[in-house]
C-alpha positions as a printed Julia matrix, in Angstrom:
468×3 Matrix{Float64}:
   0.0    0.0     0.0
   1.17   3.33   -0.71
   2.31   5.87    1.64
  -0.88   8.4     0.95
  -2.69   5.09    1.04
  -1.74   4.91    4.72
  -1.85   8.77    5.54
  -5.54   9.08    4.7
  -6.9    6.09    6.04
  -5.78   7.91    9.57
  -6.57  11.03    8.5
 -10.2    9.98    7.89
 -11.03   8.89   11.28
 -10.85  12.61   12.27
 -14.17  12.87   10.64
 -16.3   13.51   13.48
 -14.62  17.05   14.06
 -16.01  18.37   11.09
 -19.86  18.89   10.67
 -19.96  18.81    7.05
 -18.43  17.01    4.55
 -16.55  19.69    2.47
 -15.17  21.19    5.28
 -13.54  17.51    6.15
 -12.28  17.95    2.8
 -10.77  21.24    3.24
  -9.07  19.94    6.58
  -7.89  17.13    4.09
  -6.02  19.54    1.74
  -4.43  21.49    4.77
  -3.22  18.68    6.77
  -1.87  17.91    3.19
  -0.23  20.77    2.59
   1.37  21.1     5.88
   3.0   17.77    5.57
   4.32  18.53    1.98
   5.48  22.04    1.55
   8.62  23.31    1.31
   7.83  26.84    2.77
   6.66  28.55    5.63
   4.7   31.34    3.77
   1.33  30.92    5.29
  -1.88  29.85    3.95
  -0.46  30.98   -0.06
   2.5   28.09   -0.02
  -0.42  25.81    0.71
  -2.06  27.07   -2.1
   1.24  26.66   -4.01
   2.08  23.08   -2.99
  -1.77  21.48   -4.09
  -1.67  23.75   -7.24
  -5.14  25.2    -6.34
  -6.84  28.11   -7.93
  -7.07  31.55   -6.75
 -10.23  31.08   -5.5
  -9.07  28.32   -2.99
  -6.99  31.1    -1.13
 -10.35  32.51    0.84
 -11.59  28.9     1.13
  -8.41  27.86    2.93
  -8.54  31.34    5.24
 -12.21  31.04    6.19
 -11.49  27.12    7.07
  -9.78  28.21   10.26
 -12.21  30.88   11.14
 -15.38  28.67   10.64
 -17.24  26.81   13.3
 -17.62  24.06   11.6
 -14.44  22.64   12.57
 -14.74  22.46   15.94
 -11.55  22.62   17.31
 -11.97  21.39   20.88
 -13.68  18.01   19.04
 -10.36  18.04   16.94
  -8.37  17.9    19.93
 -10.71  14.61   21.31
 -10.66  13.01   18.46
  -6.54  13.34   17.54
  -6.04  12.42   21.31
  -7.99   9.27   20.29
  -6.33   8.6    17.14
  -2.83   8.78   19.28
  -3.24   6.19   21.23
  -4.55   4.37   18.63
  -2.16   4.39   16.19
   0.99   4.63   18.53
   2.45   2.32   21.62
   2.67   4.47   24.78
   6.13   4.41   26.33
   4.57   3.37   29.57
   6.68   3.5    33.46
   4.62   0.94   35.09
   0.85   1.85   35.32
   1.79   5.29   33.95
   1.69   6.97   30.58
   4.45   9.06   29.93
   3.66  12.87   28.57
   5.98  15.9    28.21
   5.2   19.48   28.54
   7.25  23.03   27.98
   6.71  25.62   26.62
   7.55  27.63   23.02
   7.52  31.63   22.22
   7.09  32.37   18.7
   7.83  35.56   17.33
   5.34  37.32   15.76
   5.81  40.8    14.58
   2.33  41.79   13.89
   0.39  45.2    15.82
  -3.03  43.85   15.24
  -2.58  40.35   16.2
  -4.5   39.64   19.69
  -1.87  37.8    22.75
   1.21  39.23   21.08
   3.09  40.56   23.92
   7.05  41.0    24.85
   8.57  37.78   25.83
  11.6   37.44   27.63
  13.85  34.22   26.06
  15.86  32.44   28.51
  18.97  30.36   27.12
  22.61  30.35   25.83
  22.3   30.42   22.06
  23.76  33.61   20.48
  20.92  33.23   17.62
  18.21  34.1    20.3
  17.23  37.91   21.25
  16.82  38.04   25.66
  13.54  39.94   24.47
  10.91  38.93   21.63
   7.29  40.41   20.51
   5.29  37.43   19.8
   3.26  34.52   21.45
   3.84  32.28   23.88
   2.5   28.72   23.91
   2.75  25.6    26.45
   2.43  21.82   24.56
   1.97  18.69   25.75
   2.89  15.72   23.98
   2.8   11.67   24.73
   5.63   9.72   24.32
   5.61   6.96   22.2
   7.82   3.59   21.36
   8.28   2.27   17.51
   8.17  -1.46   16.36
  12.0   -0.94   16.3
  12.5    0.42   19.49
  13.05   4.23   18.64
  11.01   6.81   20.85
   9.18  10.23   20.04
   7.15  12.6    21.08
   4.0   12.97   19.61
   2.57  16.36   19.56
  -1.26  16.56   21.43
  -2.04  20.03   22.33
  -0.74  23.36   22.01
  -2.1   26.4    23.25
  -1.53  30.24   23.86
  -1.51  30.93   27.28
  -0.7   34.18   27.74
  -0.92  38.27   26.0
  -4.49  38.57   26.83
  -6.65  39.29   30.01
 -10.24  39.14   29.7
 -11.06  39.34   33.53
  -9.21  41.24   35.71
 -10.54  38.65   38.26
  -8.76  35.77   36.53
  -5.67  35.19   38.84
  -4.59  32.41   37.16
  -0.89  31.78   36.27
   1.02  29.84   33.47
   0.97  26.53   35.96
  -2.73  26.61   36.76
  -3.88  26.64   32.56
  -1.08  23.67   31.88
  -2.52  21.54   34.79
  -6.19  22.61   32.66
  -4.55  21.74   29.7
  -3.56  18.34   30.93
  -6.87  17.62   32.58
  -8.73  19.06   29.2
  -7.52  15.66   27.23
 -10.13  13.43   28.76
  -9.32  10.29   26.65
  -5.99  10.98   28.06
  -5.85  12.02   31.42
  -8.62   9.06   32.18
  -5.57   6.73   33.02
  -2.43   7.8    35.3
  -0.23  10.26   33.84
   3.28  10.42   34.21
   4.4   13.72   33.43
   7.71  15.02   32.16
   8.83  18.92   32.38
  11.86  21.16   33.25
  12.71  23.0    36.56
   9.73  25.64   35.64
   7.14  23.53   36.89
   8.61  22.09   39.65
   5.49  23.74   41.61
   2.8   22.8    44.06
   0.65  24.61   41.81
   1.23  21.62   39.28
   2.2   18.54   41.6
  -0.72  19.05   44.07
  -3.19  19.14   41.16
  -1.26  16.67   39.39
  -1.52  14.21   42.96
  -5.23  14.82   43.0
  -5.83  13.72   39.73
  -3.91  10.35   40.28
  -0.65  11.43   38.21
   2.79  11.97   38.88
   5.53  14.18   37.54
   9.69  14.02   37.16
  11.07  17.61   37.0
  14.39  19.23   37.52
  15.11  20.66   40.68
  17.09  23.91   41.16
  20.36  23.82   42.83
  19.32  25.66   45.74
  16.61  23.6    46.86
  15.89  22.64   50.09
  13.92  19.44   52.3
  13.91  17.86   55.35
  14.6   14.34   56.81
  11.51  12.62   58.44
  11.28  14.06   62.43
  11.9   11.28   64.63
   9.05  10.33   66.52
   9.87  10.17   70.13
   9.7    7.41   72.48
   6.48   8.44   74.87
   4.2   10.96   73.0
   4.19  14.64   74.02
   1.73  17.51   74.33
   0.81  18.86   71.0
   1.09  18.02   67.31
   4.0   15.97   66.54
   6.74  17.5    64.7
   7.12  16.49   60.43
  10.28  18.03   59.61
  12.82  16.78   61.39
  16.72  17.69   59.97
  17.06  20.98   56.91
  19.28  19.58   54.32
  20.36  21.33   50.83
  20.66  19.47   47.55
  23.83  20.87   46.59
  25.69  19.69   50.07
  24.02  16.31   49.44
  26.01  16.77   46.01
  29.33  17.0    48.05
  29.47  13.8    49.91
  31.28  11.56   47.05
  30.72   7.98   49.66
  27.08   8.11   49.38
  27.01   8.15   44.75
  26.63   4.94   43.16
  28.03   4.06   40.26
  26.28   2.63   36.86
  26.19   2.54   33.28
  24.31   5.67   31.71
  20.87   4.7    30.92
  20.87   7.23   28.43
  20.58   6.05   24.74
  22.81   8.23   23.48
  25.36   7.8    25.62
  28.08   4.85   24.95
  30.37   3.2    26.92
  29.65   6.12   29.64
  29.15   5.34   33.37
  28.0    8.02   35.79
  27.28   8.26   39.48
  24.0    9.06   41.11
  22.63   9.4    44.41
  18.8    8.72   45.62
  17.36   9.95   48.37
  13.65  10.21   49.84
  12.87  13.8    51.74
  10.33  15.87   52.56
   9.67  19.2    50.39
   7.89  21.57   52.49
   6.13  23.34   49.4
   3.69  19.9    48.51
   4.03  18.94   52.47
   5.09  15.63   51.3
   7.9   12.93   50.56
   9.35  13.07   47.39
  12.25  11.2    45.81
  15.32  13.4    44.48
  18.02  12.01   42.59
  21.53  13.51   41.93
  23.36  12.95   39.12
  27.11  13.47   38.24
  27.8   12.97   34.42
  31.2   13.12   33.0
  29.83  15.58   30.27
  27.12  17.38   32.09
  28.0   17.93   35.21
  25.97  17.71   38.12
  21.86  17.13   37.43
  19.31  17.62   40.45
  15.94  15.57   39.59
  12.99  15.03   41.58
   9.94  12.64   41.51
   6.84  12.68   43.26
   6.35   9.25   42.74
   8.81   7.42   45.51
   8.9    3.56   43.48
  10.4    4.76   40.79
  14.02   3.36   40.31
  17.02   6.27   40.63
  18.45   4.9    36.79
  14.54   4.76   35.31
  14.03   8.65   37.06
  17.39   9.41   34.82
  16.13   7.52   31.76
  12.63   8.95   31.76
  14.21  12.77   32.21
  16.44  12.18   29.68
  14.05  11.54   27.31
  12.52  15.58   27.68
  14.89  16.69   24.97
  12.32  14.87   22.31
   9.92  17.5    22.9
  12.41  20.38   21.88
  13.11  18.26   18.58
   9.13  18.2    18.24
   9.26  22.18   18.45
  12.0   22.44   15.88
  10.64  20.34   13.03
   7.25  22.09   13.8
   8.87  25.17   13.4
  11.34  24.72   10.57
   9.91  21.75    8.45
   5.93  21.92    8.98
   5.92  25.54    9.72
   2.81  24.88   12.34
   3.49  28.22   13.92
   3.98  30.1    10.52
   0.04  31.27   10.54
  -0.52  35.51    9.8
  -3.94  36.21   10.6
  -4.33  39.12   11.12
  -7.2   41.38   13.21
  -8.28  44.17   11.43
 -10.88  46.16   13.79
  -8.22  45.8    16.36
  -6.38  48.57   18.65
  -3.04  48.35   17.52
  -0.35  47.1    20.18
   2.09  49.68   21.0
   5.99  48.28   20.6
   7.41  46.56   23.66
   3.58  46.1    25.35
   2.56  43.4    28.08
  -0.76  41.68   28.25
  -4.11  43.08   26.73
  -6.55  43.8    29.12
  -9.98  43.36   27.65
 -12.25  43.56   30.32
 -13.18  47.19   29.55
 -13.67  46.36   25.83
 -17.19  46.12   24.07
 -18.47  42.25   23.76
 -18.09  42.56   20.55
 -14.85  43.05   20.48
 -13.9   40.49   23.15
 -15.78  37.81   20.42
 -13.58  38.94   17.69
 -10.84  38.33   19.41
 -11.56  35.16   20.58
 -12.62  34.14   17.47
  -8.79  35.22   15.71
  -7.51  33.52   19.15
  -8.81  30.31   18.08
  -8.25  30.47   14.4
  -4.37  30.8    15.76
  -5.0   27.38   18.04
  -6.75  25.69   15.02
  -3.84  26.52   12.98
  -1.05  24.57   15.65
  -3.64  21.72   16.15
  -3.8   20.86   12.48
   0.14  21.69   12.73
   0.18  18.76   15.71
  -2.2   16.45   13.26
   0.1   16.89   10.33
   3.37  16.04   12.25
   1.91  13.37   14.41
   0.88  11.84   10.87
   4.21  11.83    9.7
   5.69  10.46   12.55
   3.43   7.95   12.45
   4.96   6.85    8.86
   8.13   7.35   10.07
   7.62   4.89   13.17
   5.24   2.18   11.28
   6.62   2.33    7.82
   9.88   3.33    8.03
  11.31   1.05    4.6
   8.51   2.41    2.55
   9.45   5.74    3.0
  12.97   4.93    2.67
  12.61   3.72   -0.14
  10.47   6.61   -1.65
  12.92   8.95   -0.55
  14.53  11.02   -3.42
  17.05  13.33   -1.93
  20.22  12.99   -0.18
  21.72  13.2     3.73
  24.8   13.17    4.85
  24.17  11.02    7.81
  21.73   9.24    6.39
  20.66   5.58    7.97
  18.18   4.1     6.04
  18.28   1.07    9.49
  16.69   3.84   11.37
  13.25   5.28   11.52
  13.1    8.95    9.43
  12.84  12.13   10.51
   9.61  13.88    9.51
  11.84  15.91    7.32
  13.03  12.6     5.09
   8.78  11.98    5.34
   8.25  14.96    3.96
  10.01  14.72    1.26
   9.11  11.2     0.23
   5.22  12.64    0.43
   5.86  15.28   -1.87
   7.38  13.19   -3.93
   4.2   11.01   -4.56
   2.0   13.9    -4.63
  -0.15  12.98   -7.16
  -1.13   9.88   -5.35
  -2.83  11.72   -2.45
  -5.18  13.31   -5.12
  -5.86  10.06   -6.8
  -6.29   8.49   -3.23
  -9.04  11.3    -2.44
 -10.79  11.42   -5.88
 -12.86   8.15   -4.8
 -16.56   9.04   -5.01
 -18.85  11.65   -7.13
 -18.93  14.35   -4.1
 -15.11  14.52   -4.51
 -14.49  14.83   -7.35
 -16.44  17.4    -8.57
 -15.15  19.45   -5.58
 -11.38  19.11   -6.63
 -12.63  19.7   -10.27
 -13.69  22.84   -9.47
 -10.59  23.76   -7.21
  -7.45  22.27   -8.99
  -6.15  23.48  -11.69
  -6.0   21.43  -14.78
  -3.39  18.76  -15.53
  -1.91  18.44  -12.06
  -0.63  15.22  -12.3
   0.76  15.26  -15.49
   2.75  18.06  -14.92
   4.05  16.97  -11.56
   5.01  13.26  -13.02
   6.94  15.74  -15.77
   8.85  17.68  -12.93
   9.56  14.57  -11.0
């Protein structure tokens, strides 16, 4: 079967989230496009890619603004579709997700939650300070026939720019723990969840505990727990004391007798052994026991960890943490290959934003322009969940049909391995290649046909077997 063979028979059990049939179609030729083309110019380099008319252009714009793709369905349904088409990586009862977090500059003074974001890292090619938006993601981890783990893209959402209560006191924790808990096919089962040293909160572990999940988070150097308190031989007036002896992580990291020794669990490390430490104290912020781990790696250096979950073993804590980075890799093909967060819709009744601005507080703004905004907000979240769709469909060829799309593959890499699952770039590229086989693949019934008649320009196939 060919590989556009097996890319719409997925594709098509996102149905439901469409309430007509044309619009299904529509969300057919995007998800399309996103998966093929070779540029990040917005809705016209889909346009480009399919060969469509002119008159496609508005179709394509109003797809993302119309309720007839409902996007929190969407969201359901691909959660669905995940775990059907994909093996969890699973840590005993748990399923493993990751979140972070991604700010994407935008540069446009009448697009709604564009605010100044501060950028925190080491690279020279990013600015401290950005205008654009910032999202959190979540995605699951997932395990190949072959062995070889990803991270499947669920959810990504905007999360901050724009007030519309001045009573809403919620913060950047509180809407990922309602992100989580938002993917009810997901969240049904325990979670195990994966994140940097920025939510390494009560605001996300108590939640997180209620809900019967866990999380594995990096702790900052300067943290600080307790030892048990030792309960004393006859009882004494009053409540008995929790925290018995203050201890900091980074003395704990000075006491060389107390590390153990192993081989890295890490995959990509070979022939490298490190030394670790586990220990079980109390962290006064959750008002629980908590496992932290420290790590000394020959090329990292010292790595503080910590897991609410207490079973876990010291080596899988390391293992599962290690595994974070597959999120980032997520965000940069996203970014640079399906161009999910290369939308540029713009707003234009809105007030424009003044350079260098913080949030946009909207609670003295007419309803009707609190609607409009909304509405642009979630044409901008349908844009990154159809983004998440596309990629989660190539990975999905990648993973399950790896030697197909090798072998489809026309182009060239330096380190190529064709014993390896591809990238979603090689996928890509293979797609494009068979192009015309999507179309024939979708030109199956009366309905169809007529509507890709009227849409495509003439001799598509012809010429593209020409180019090819």
């Amino acid at each position: 079967m060919r590989l556009w063979a097996r890319w719409i028979r997925a594709a098509r059990k996102l149905r439901p989230a469409c309430r007509r049939h044309r619009t299904f179609l529509w969300m057919l030729l995007v998800l399309a496009g996103l998966s093929t083309r070779p540029e990040r110019a917005g809705i016209t380099s889909l346009v480009r890619i399919l060969d469509l008319r002119e008159l496609a252009y508005r179709r394509l714009l109003h797809l993302f603004h119309t309720p007839a793709l409902c996007l929190e369905r969407l969201t359901e349904m691909w959660t669905r579709l995940v775990l059907e088409l994909f093996t969890p990586v699973m840590a005993g009862k748990y399923r493993v997700c990751l979140a972070d977090g991604i700010k994407v500059a935008k540069e446009g003074k009448k697009m709604p939650a564009v605010r100044k974001l501060h950028q925190s890292g080491g690279s020279n090619t990013k600015p401290p300070y950005i205008m654009g938006h910032s999202f959190q993601a979540l995605s699951l981890l997932v395990c190949g026939p072959t062995g070889a783990v990803a991270a499947v893209p669920l959810v990504a959402r905007i999360h901050e720019g724009l007030v519309f209560s001045n009573r809403d006191q919620r913060t950047l924790l509180d809407k990922m723990v309602t992100l989580l808990r938002s993917l009810t096919p997901l969240s049904r089962q325990p979670i195990l969840l994966i994140a940097d040293a920025y939510y390494a909160s009560r605001k996300v572990i108590l939640p997180l505990l209620d809900l019967g999940h866990q999380l594995i988070t990096r702790a900052r150097r300067n943290t600080v727990a307790y030892y048990p308190a030792r309960r004393p031989r006859t009882p004494r007036r009053g409540r008995p004391r929790i925290y018995g002896k203050k201890v900091r992580l980074r003395d704990l990291a000075q006491d060389l007798s107390q590390f153990k020794t192993a081989p890295s669990p890490i995959d990509t490390d070979t022939n490298v052994r490190l030394k670790y430490r586990c220990v079980d104290l109390l962290w006064r912020p959750v008002g629980r026991q908590v496992r932290f781990v420290i790590v000394r790696h020959p090329q990292r250096g010292v790595i503080f960890l910590m897991a609410t979950d207490t079973v876990l073993e010291p080596l899988e804590i390391v293992m599962l943490y290690a595994h974070r980075f597959k999120i980032e890799i997520g965000f940069k093909h996203a970014l640079h290959v399906l161009g999910s967060y290369a939308y540029h819709f713009w707003m234009k009744d809105m007030t424009p934003i003044p350079a260098r601005s913080g949030d946009q507080y909207l609670h003295r703004k007419s309803d009707s322009y609190r609607q409009m905004v909304r509405r642009k907000l979630r044409a901008y979240h349908l844009h990154v969940q159809l983004g998440c769709v596309a990629q989660g469909l190539l990975q999905h060829l990648a993973l399950h049909h790896g030697r197909v799309v090798w072998s489809q593959f026309r182009g060239w890499l330096r380190t190529m391995n064709p014993s390896q699952p591809p990238s979603e770039l090689v996928t890509a590229h293979a797609l494009r290649d068979r192009l015309p086989d999507f179309l024939d693949e979708l030109d199956h019934d009366a309905k169809t046909r007529k509507f890709l008649r009227r849409f495509r320009r003439p001799n598509r196939r012809a010429r593209l077997r020409r180019a090819g």
